[in-house]
mmCIF file of C-alpha atoms in Angstrom:
data_model
loop_
_atom_site.group_PDB
_atom_site.id
_atom_site.type_symbol
_atom_site.label_atom_id
_atom_site.label_comp_id
_atom_site.label_asym_id
_atom_site.label_seq_id
_atom_site.Cartn_x
_atom_site.Cartn_y
_atom_site.Cartn_z
ATOM 1 C CA GLN W 30 0.033 -0.071 -0.071
ATOM 2 C CA VAL W 31 0.932 3.609 -0.300
ATOM 3 C CA GLN W 32 0.663 6.401 2.349
ATOM 4 C CA LEU W 33 0.603 10.115 1.876
ATOM 5 C CA VAL W 34 1.433 12.219 4.814
ATOM 6 C CA GLU W 35 0.975 16.137 4.722
ATOM 7 C CA SER W 36 2.653 18.556 7.060
ATOM 8 C CA GLY W 37 3.166 22.380 7.326
ATOM 9 C CA GLY W 38 -0.371 23.643 7.868
ATOM 10 C CA GLY W 39 -1.499 25.991 10.591
ATOM 11 C CA LEU W 40 -2.684 29.497 11.336
ATOM 12 C CA VAL W 41 -1.070 32.411 9.545
ATOM 13 C CA GLN W 42 -1.967 36.203 9.145
ATOM 14 C CA PRO W 43 -3.179 37.653 6.008
ATOM 15 C CA GLY W 44 -0.104 38.354 3.773
ATOM 16 C CA GLY W 45 1.897 35.673 5.515
ATOM 17 C CA SER W 46 3.358 32.449 3.999
ATOM 18 C CA LEU W 47 3.266 28.459 4.576
ATOM 19 C CA ARG W 48 5.016 25.737 2.935
ATOM 20 C CA LEU W 49 3.053 22.512 2.782
ATOM 21 C CA SER W 50 4.857 19.128 2.173
ATOM 22 C CA CYS W 51 3.339 15.720 1.311
ATOM 23 C CA ALA W 52 5.583 12.570 1.464
ATOM 24 C CA ALA W 53 4.546 9.377 -0.288
ATOM 25 C CA SER W 54 5.764 6.078 1.104
ATOM 26 C CA GLY W 55 5.106 2.379 0.662
ATOM 27 C CA SER W 56 4.986 0.124 -2.448
ATOM 28 C CA ILE W 57 6.070 2.648 -4.989
ATOM 29 C CA PHE W 58 7.577 1.900 -8.356
ATOM 30 C CA SER W 59 7.164 5.486 -9.698
ATOM 31 C CA ILE W 60 4.914 8.475 -9.183
ATOM 32 C CA GLY W 61 3.254 10.290 -12.027
ATOM 33 C CA ALA W 62 1.342 13.594 -11.556
ATOM 34 C CA MET W 63 1.032 15.000 -8.207
ATOM 35 C CA GLY W 64 -1.191 17.780 -6.933
ATOM 36 C CA TRP W 65 -2.630 19.974 -4.084
ATOM 37 C CA TYR W 66 -6.496 20.351 -3.726
ATOM 38 C CA ARG W 67 -8.389 22.358 -1.144
ATOM 39 C CA GLN W 68 -11.957 22.450 0.280
ATOM 40 C CA ALA W 69 -13.256 25.315 2.265
ATOM 41 C CA PRO W 70 -16.338 24.877 4.414
ATOM 42 C CA GLY W 71 -19.642 24.814 2.303
ATOM 43 C CA LYS W 72 -17.672 24.727 -0.923
ATOM 44 C CA GLN W 73 -16.714 22.074 -3.423
ATOM 45 C CA ARG W 74 -13.133 20.680 -3.524
ATOM 46 C CA GLU W 75 -10.984 22.595 -6.030
ATOM 47 C CA CYS W 76 -7.611 21.860 -7.641
ATOM 48 C CA VAL W 77 -5.029 24.153 -6.368
ATOM 49 C CA ALA W 78 -1.934 23.071 -8.231
ATOM 50 C CA THR W 79 -0.601 20.062 -10.182
ATOM 51 C CA ILE W 80 2.757 18.919 -11.256
ATOM 52 C CA THR W 81 3.797 16.233 -13.635
ATOM 53 C CA SER W 82 6.712 13.921 -13.098
ATOM 54 C CA GLY W 83 8.761 16.100 -15.646
ATOM 55 C CA GLY W 84 7.905 19.278 -13.723
ATOM 56 C CA VAL W 85 5.080 20.787 -15.760
ATOM 57 C CA THR W 86 2.866 22.851 -13.499
ATOM 58 C CA ASN W 87 -0.578 24.084 -13.578
ATOM 59 C CA TYR W 88 -2.321 26.403 -11.241
ATOM 60 C CA ALA W 89 -5.685 27.638 -10.307
ATOM 61 C CA ASP W 90 -6.379 31.257 -11.408
ATOM 62 C CA SER W 91 -6.914 32.220 -7.815
ATOM 63 C CA VAL W 92 -3.405 31.321 -6.701
ATOM 64 C CA LYS W 93 -1.341 32.165 -9.813
ATOM 65 C CA GLY W 94 1.613 34.178 -8.665
ATOM 66 C CA ARG W 95 1.154 33.521 -5.050
ATOM 67 C CA PHE W 96 1.644 29.786 -4.815
ATOM 68 C CA THR W 97 4.343 27.568 -6.226
ATOM 69 C CA ILE W 98 4.193 23.702 -6.455
ATOM 70 C CA SER W 99 7.431 21.607 -6.662
ATOM 71 C CA ARG W 100 8.489 18.091 -6.122
ATOM 72 C CA ASP W 101 11.487 16.124 -5.118
ATOM 73 C CA ASN W 102 11.324 12.791 -6.994
ATOM 74 C CA ALA W 103 14.105 11.235 -4.928
ATOM 75 C CA LYS W 104 12.177 11.793 -1.926
ATOM 76 C CA ASN W 105 8.628 11.104 -3.443
ATOM 77 C CA THR W 106 7.621 14.491 -1.865
ATOM 78 C CA VAL W 107 5.476 17.365 -3.276
ATOM 79 C CA TYR W 108 5.610 20.802 -1.963
ATOM 80 C CA LEU W 109 3.200 23.985 -2.035
ATOM 81 C CA GLN W 110 4.814 27.153 -1.122
ATOM 82 C CA MET W 111 1.985 29.700 -0.326
ATOM 83 C CA ASN W 112 2.750 33.432 -0.269
ATOM 84 C CA SER W 113 0.597 36.472 0.120
ATOM 85 C CA LEU W 114 -2.047 34.294 1.911
ATOM 86 C CA GLU W 115 -5.574 35.595 1.975
ATOM 87 C CA PRO W 116 -8.492 34.760 4.255
ATOM 88 C CA GLU W 117 -10.088 33.160 1.124
ATOM 89 C CA ASP W 118 -7.302 30.585 1.067
ATOM 90 C CA THR W 119 -8.536 28.932 4.279
ATOM 91 C CA ALA W 120 -9.435 25.454 3.659
ATOM 92 C CA VAL W 121 -8.361 21.815 4.290
ATOM 93 C CA TYR W 122 -5.610 21.062 1.861
ATOM 94 C CA SER W 123 -5.051 17.577 0.454
ATOM 95 C CA CYS W 124 -2.336 16.182 -1.616
ATOM 96 C CA ASN W 125 -2.777 13.685 -4.326
ATOM 97 C CA ALA W 126 -0.378 11.316 -6.088
ATOM 98 C CA ASN W 127 -0.804 8.970 -9.120
ATOM 99 C CA VAL W 128 1.378 6.073 -8.071
ATOM 100 C CA VAL W 129 2.637 3.136 -10.060
ATOM 101 C CA LEU W 130 2.682 0.233 -7.488
ATOM 102 C CA SER W 131 5.688 -1.952 -7.230
ATOM 103 C CA SER W 132 3.547 -5.200 -6.863
ATOM 104 C CA THR W 133 1.201 -4.782 -9.783
ATOM 105 C CA ARG W 134 2.702 -1.999 -12.064
ATOM 106 C CA ARG W 135 -0.790 -0.457 -12.058
ATOM 107 C CA LEU W 136 -1.306 3.185 -11.831
ATOM 108 C CA MET W 137 -3.480 4.183 -8.770
ATOM 109 C CA PRO W 138 -4.529 7.562 -7.289
ATOM 110 C CA TYR W 139 -3.721 8.226 -3.632
ATOM 111 C CA TRP W 140 -4.784 10.951 -1.244
ATOM 112 C CA GLY W 141 -3.455 12.396 1.828
ATOM 113 C CA GLN W 142 -5.468 12.911 5.079
ATOM 114 C CA GLY W 143 -5.743 16.609 4.629
ATOM 115 C CA ILE W 144 -4.290 19.537 6.623
ATOM 116 C CA GLN W 145 -5.887 22.723 7.856
ATOM 117 C CA VAL W 146 -4.706 26.039 6.695
ATOM 118 C CA THR W 147 -6.325 29.083 8.369
ATOM 119 C CA VAL W 148 -5.699 32.587 7.357
ATOM 120 C CA SER W 149 -6.878 34.942 9.897
ATOM 121 C CA SER W 150 -5.767 38.059 11.874
#
């Protein structure tokens, strides 16, 4: 099996920064695209940013220029650097990874448990 563990969330003032990390472990042969998603209370989950195994990135319009997604393939880890945070960024953030399993060589999606980010003064 595969586990994704997120870290780095918390409470920050408007205009502040946070860096989220998500480390994948388990029966991993390789990892394809990875991404960060968020869900605010009363709203649908939205895709914040994605990154391919080759490093091609894509961002939601609401975070362009403020957030940066990156990955360390050697560590099976994806990061989300969040700058100029706004109260509207408050949500539970979850990471996603498309993993090729060592045992079956099948591509399977996995999710982290989610981590709270609160932007408030």
